[in-house]
Tab-separated table of C-alpha atoms and ligand atoms in Angstrom:
chain	number	residue	atom	x	y	z
A	1	MET	CA	11.875	-13.904	-12.787
A	2	ARG	CA	8.793	-13.009	-10.806
A	3	THR	CA	6.938	-9.809	-11.730
A	4	LYS	CA	6.660	-7.681	-8.618
A	5	VAL	CA	3.148	-6.828	-7.464
A	6	VAL	CA	2.275	-3.757	-5.409
A	7	ALA	CA	-1.241	-3.526	-3.999
A	8	GLY	CA	-2.871	-0.642	-2.149
A	9	ASN	CA	-5.148	-1.773	0.673
A	10	TRP	CA	-7.337	1.267	1.249
A	11	LYS	CA	-9.124	-0.399	4.203
A	12	MET	CA	-12.255	1.504	5.352
A	13	ASN	CA	-11.273	4.797	3.763
A	14	LYS	CA	-12.583	7.075	1.008
A	15	THR	CA	-16.031	7.955	-0.289
A	16	ALA	CA	-16.951	7.483	-3.946
A	17	ALA	CA	-15.889	11.013	-4.874
A	18	GLU	CA	-12.629	10.628	-2.945
A	19	THR	CA	-12.015	7.312	-4.702
A	20	ARG	CA	-12.393	8.952	-8.096
A	21	ALA	CA	-9.951	11.654	-7.058
A	22	LEU	CA	-7.346	9.290	-5.578
A	23	VAL	CA	-7.424	6.991	-8.607
A	24	ALA	CA	-6.914	10.007	-10.877
A	25	GLU	CA	-3.985	11.173	-8.726
A	26	ILE	CA	-2.393	7.715	-8.758
A	27	ARG	CA	-2.765	7.493	-12.535
A	28	ALA	CA	-1.172	10.896	-12.943
A	29	ALA	CA	1.671	10.047	-10.560
A	30	LEU	CA	2.418	6.720	-12.264
A	31	GLY	CA	1.839	7.695	-15.864
A	32	ASP	CA	-0.270	5.280	-17.882
A	33	ALA	CA	2.699	3.545	-19.487
A	34	GLY	CA	3.554	2.354	-15.961
A	35	GLY	CA	6.628	0.429	-14.947
A	36	LYS	CA	7.310	-3.278	-14.856
A	37	ALA	CA	5.463	-3.977	-11.616
A	38	GLU	CA	1.863	-5.125	-11.479
A	39	VAL	CA	-0.209	-2.523	-9.616
A	40	VAL	CA	-3.504	-3.132	-7.814
A	41	VAL	CA	-5.782	-0.797	-5.879
A	42	CYS	CA	-8.236	-2.225	-3.354
A	43	PRO	CA	-10.889	0.302	-2.334
A	44	PRO	CA	-13.902	-0.582	-0.155
A	45	PHE	CA	-16.692	-2.620	-1.795
A	46	THR	CA	-18.914	0.446	-2.160
A	47	ASN	CA	-16.355	2.162	-4.385
A	48	LEU	CA	-15.373	-0.729	-6.650
A	49	GLN	CA	-17.660	0.376	-9.454
A	50	VAL	CA	-16.479	3.975	-9.324
A	51	ALA	CA	-12.865	2.797	-9.195
A	52	ALA	CA	-13.401	0.455	-12.167
A	53	GLU	CA	-14.671	3.396	-14.213
A	54	ALA	CA	-11.836	5.645	-13.063
A	55	LEU	CA	-9.256	2.959	-13.968
A	56	LYS	CA	-10.498	2.443	-17.535
A	57	GLY	CA	-7.630	2.668	-20.005
A	58	SER	CA	-4.951	2.147	-17.341
A	59	LYS	CA	-2.977	-1.002	-16.519
A	60	ILE	CA	-3.812	-0.736	-12.832
A	61	ALA	CA	-5.852	-3.705	-11.643
A	62	LEU	CA	-8.792	-3.581	-9.261
A	63	GLY	CA	-8.863	-5.596	-6.044
A	64	ALA	CA	-11.341	-6.167	-3.227
A	65	GLN	CA	-10.513	-6.449	0.469
A	66	ASN	CA	-12.556	-9.556	1.286
A	67	MET	CA	-15.170	-11.936	-0.129
A	68	HIS	CA	-17.413	-14.799	0.941
A	69	TRP	CA	-16.680	-18.352	-0.199
A	70	LYS	CA	-20.222	-19.178	-1.354
A	71	ASP	CA	-21.529	-18.157	-4.770
A	72	ALA	CA	-24.821	-16.755	-3.479
A	73	GLY	CA	-27.408	-17.246	-0.768
A	74	ALA	CA	-28.575	-16.173	2.667
A	75	PHE	CA	-25.392	-14.509	3.939
A	76	THR	CA	-26.491	-11.026	4.966
A	77	GLY	CA	-23.836	-8.413	4.432
A	78	GLU	CA	-21.551	-10.617	2.363
A	79	ILE	CA	-20.204	-10.343	-1.201
A	80	SER	CA	-19.369	-13.247	-3.531
A	81	ALA	CA	-16.510	-13.750	-5.957
A	82	ALA	CA	-18.981	-13.640	-8.867
A	83	MET	CA	-20.198	-10.208	-7.728
A	84	LEU	CA	-16.617	-8.982	-7.624
A	85	ARG	CA	-15.855	-10.377	-11.081
A	86	ASP	CA	-18.961	-8.660	-12.394
A	87	LEU	CA	-17.493	-5.288	-11.347
A	88	GLY	CA	-14.155	-5.907	-13.044
A	89	VAL	CA	-12.291	-7.013	-9.939
A	90	SER	CA	-9.282	-9.273	-10.590
A	91	HIS	CA	-7.620	-9.566	-7.164
A	92	VAL	CA	-8.936	-10.098	-3.640
A	93	ILE	CA	-7.218	-9.751	-0.268
A	94	ILE	CA	-8.001	-12.759	1.917
A	95	GLY	CA	-7.351	-13.293	5.619
A	96	HIS	CA	-5.961	-9.854	6.435
A	97	SER	CA	-4.937	-9.765	10.095
A	98	GLU	CA	-7.632	-7.154	10.813
A	99	ARG	CA	-10.235	-9.617	9.558
A	100	ARG	CA	-8.712	-12.400	11.624
A	101	GLN	CA	-8.581	-10.140	14.699
A	102	TYR	CA	-11.907	-8.276	14.508
A	103	PHE	CA	-14.102	-10.530	12.370
A	104	ALA	CA	-13.173	-13.982	13.604
A	105	GLU	CA	-11.620	-15.191	10.358
A	106	THR	CA	-9.693	-18.421	10.754
A	107	ASP	CA	-7.307	-20.448	8.629
A	108	ALA	CA	-10.321	-22.601	7.731
A	109	THR	CA	-12.360	-19.674	6.359
A	110	VAL	CA	-9.259	-18.339	4.629
A	111	ASN	CA	-8.891	-21.726	2.930
A	112	GLU	CA	-12.551	-21.712	1.776
A	113	LYS	CA	-12.152	-18.205	0.410
A	114	VAL	CA	-8.892	-18.926	-1.418
A	115	LYS	CA	-10.469	-21.932	-3.115
A	116	ALA	CA	-13.550	-19.918	-4.108
A	117	ALA	CA	-11.432	-17.033	-5.403
A	118	LEU	CA	-9.317	-19.355	-7.565
A	119	ALA	CA	-12.437	-21.125	-8.876
A	120	ALA	CA	-13.845	-17.740	-9.913
A	121	GLY	CA	-10.618	-16.690	-11.619
A	122	LEU	CA	-9.639	-14.098	-9.026
A	123	VAL	CA	-6.045	-13.747	-7.793
A	124	PRO	CA	-6.106	-14.217	-4.016
A	125	ILE	CA	-3.696	-12.136	-1.943
A	126	VAL	CA	-3.438	-14.368	1.105
A	127	CYS	CA	-2.262	-12.602	4.263
A	128	VAL	CA	-0.199	-14.291	6.954
A	129	GLY	CA	1.845	-12.950	9.844
A	130	GLU	CA	2.625	-13.278	13.527
A	131	THR	CA	1.762	-10.952	16.405
A	132	LEU	CA	4.441	-9.355	18.566
A	133	ALA	CA	3.615	-11.719	21.444
A	134	GLU	CA	4.031	-14.711	19.130
A	135	ARG	CA	7.358	-13.414	17.821
A	136	GLU	CA	8.649	-12.709	21.326
A	137	ALA	CA	7.598	-16.180	22.454
A	138	GLY	CA	9.660	-17.720	19.637
A	139	LYS	CA	6.566	-18.859	17.750
A	140	MET	CA	6.923	-16.829	14.536
A	141	GLU	CA	8.000	-19.794	12.436
A	142	ALA	CA	5.233	-22.092	13.665
A	143	VAL	CA	2.545	-19.425	13.265
A	144	VAL	CA	3.543	-18.351	9.761
A	145	THR	CA	4.114	-21.839	8.358
A	146	GLY	CA	0.904	-23.006	10.029
A	147	GLN	CA	-1.110	-20.200	8.408
A	148	VAL	CA	0.425	-20.902	4.995
A	149	LYS	CA	-0.222	-24.647	5.176
A	150	ALA	CA	-3.755	-24.386	6.552
A	151	GLY	CA	-4.774	-21.457	4.376
A	152	LEU	CA	-3.650	-23.229	1.217
A	153	ALA	CA	-4.595	-26.799	2.173
A	154	GLY	CA	-5.945	-28.891	-0.670
A	155	ILE	CA	-5.015	-26.437	-3.407
A	156	CYS	CA	-3.124	-28.166	-6.176
A	157	GLY	CA	0.301	-27.071	-7.317
A	158	CYS	CA	-0.649	-25.483	-10.607
A	159	SER	CA	-3.240	-23.103	-9.125
A	160	LEU	CA	-0.937	-22.371	-6.205
A	161	ALA	CA	1.542	-20.741	-8.583
A	162	GLY	CA	-1.004	-18.002	-9.351
A	163	ILE	CA	-1.661	-16.873	-5.831
A	164	VAL	CA	0.009	-13.990	-4.038
A	165	ILE	CA	0.993	-14.282	-0.391
A	166	ALA	CA	1.376	-11.173	1.761
A	167	TYR	CA	3.644	-11.518	4.770
A	168	GLU	CA	2.362	-8.913	7.185
A	169	PRO	CA	3.807	-9.074	10.696
A	170	VAL	CA	0.877	-7.849	12.784
A	171	TRP	CA	3.196	-5.717	14.919
A	172	ALA	CA	4.240	-3.736	11.841
A	173	ILE	CA	0.770	-2.919	10.481
A	174	GLY	CA	-0.154	0.725	10.873
A	175	THR	CA	2.426	1.133	13.630
A	176	GLY	CA	5.261	2.756	11.715
A	177	LYS	CA	7.428	-0.163	12.909
A	178	THR	CA	8.649	-1.925	9.788
A	179	ALA	CA	10.345	-5.293	9.844
A	180	THR	CA	14.001	-4.866	8.960
A	181	GLU	CA	15.052	-6.031	5.514
A	182	ALA	CA	16.758	-9.048	7.080
A	183	GLN	CA	13.754	-9.922	9.270
A	184	ALA	CA	11.388	-9.712	6.311
A	185	GLN	CA	13.688	-11.676	3.972
A	186	GLU	CA	14.049	-14.418	6.598
A	187	VAL	CA	10.298	-14.939	6.794
A	188	HIS	CA	9.785	-14.674	3.025
A	189	ALA	CA	12.401	-17.396	2.508
A	190	LEU	CA	10.646	-19.482	5.158
A	191	ILE	CA	7.310	-19.068	3.345
A	192	ARG	CA	8.887	-20.064	0.027
A	193	LYS	CA	10.446	-23.129	1.643
A	194	THR	CA	7.057	-24.062	3.126
A	195	LEU	CA	5.497	-23.762	-0.336
A	196	ALA	CA	8.306	-25.844	-1.848
A	197	ASP	CA	7.752	-28.591	0.735
A	198	CYS	CA	4.036	-28.680	-0.152
A	199	ALA	CA	4.021	-28.074	-3.882
A	200	GLY	CA	7.592	-28.425	-5.146
A	201	ALA	CA	10.367	-25.950	-5.812
A	202	ASP	CA	9.130	-24.985	-9.292
A	203	VAL	CA	5.741	-23.860	-8.035
A	204	ALA	CA	7.266	-22.146	-4.995
A	205	ALA	CA	9.613	-20.183	-7.255
A	206	LYS	CA	6.622	-18.727	-9.108
A	207	VAL	CA	4.573	-17.529	-6.123
A	208	ARG	CA	4.856	-13.811	-5.447
A	209	ILE	CA	5.328	-12.988	-1.770
A	210	GLN	CA	4.573	-9.389	-0.799
A	211	TYR	CA	5.745	-7.658	2.333
A	212	GLY	CA	3.194	-5.534	4.214
A	213	GLY	CA	3.396	-3.511	7.414
A	214	SER	CA	4.398	0.153	7.377
A	215	MET	CA	6.025	-0.119	3.952
A	216	ASN	CA	6.456	3.447	2.740
A	217	ALA	CA	8.199	5.654	0.207
A	218	ALA	CA	11.375	5.717	2.291
A	219	ASN	CA	11.832	2.024	3.110
A	220	ALA	CA	10.292	0.333	0.050
A	221	ALA	CA	13.395	0.153	-2.153
A	222	GLY	CA	15.455	-1.650	0.499
A	223	LEU	CA	12.731	-4.173	1.250
A	224	LEU	CA	11.947	-4.766	-2.422
A	225	ALA	CA	15.622	-5.452	-3.148
A	226	GLN	CA	15.505	-8.597	-1.003
A	227	ARG	CA	15.645	-11.864	-2.898
A	228	ASP	CA	12.283	-13.251	-1.813
A	229	ILE	CA	10.326	-9.999	-1.527
A	230	ASP	CA	8.198	-9.701	-4.635
A	231	GLY	CA	6.145	-6.619	-3.898
A	232	GLY	CA	4.191	-4.889	-1.191
A	233	LEU	CA	0.749	-4.720	0.349
A	234	ILE	CA	0.481	-1.081	1.305
A	235	GLY	CA	-1.995	0.403	3.779
A	236	GLY	CA	-1.441	3.975	4.966
A	237	ALA	CA	0.967	4.961	2.195
A	238	ALA	CA	-1.500	3.751	-0.467
A	239	LEU	CA	-3.795	6.650	0.420
A	240	LYS	CA	-1.188	9.166	-0.724
A	241	ALA	CA	-0.743	9.037	-4.503
A	242	ALA	CA	2.821	10.346	-4.517
A	243	ASP	CA	3.986	7.861	-1.859
A	244	PHE	CA	2.199	4.950	-3.527
A	245	ALA	CA	3.768	5.877	-6.872
A	246	THR	CA	7.226	6.032	-5.288
A	247	ILE	CA	6.750	2.509	-3.904
A	248	VAL	CA	5.538	1.215	-7.284
A	249	LYS	CA	8.554	2.769	-8.998
A	250	ALA	CA	10.862	1.185	-6.412
A	251	ALA	CA	9.409	-2.151	-7.510
A	252	GLY	CA	10.696	-1.582	-11.047
B	301	LIG	P1	0.138	-0.338	6.693
B	301	LIG	O1	-0.937	-1.498	6.402
B	301	LIG	O2	0.931	-0.165	5.431
B	301	LIG	O3	-0.707	0.871	7.018
B	301	LIG	O4	0.964	-0.788	7.832
B	301	LIG	C1	-0.626	-2.622	5.629
B	301	LIG	C2	-1.792	-3.573	5.584
B	301	LIG	O5	-2.468	-3.714	6.615
B	301	LIG	O6	-2.092	-4.183	4.548
């Protein structure tokens, strides 16, 4: 059985003081014994150190929202996997649709980043998902399988088992429009089949596939009950401790 993984993507929100406060609220809402699900919070880079301190003694893991694929060098404004590791980061979101849309990330850069994250011992949370126009044009399947294959190209089966994929239909992110349970399950099964074709059924069965896109306290339990939905990547609702805790508890 796959352990469910719920990650909070805080995006460009919260100062250092607000980070300390939100982490404390999440810890209080969850209780430090926690449930069965793996829990990750991903604050902005500037608050990773503060969050690491605030998380000490809890089972909640620390994630970043992006990274560069090189170890070091002349890449103004960028952050390497080694820098993240140094701060106690264990997970990193890669290829979020906002990065693809606003910062020109491509499947090729996603692939470089996933490889670098794995080499550094970070768990990549690799985001894929179609836009509304793509879905309406009947291209969902081609877009999603294409992103999975290109984003994970050249990564061998054994390391593939340790990655997390987040299916985030772009039309559902921050819009309040969630995919239905059936729509989400259909795409999750498609992603698992794509992984099985590339790396074999055993590896595919181990990969956790999160749903993301307006997942909230009210709809989480239904989505998380689907066979191939192994957690959530939560944006807006991750900024409210009580809602985030409800989603984590729905994951077991
Ligand atoms: P949302 O964001 O939950 O606010 O829709 C999810 C995400 O972008 O990761």
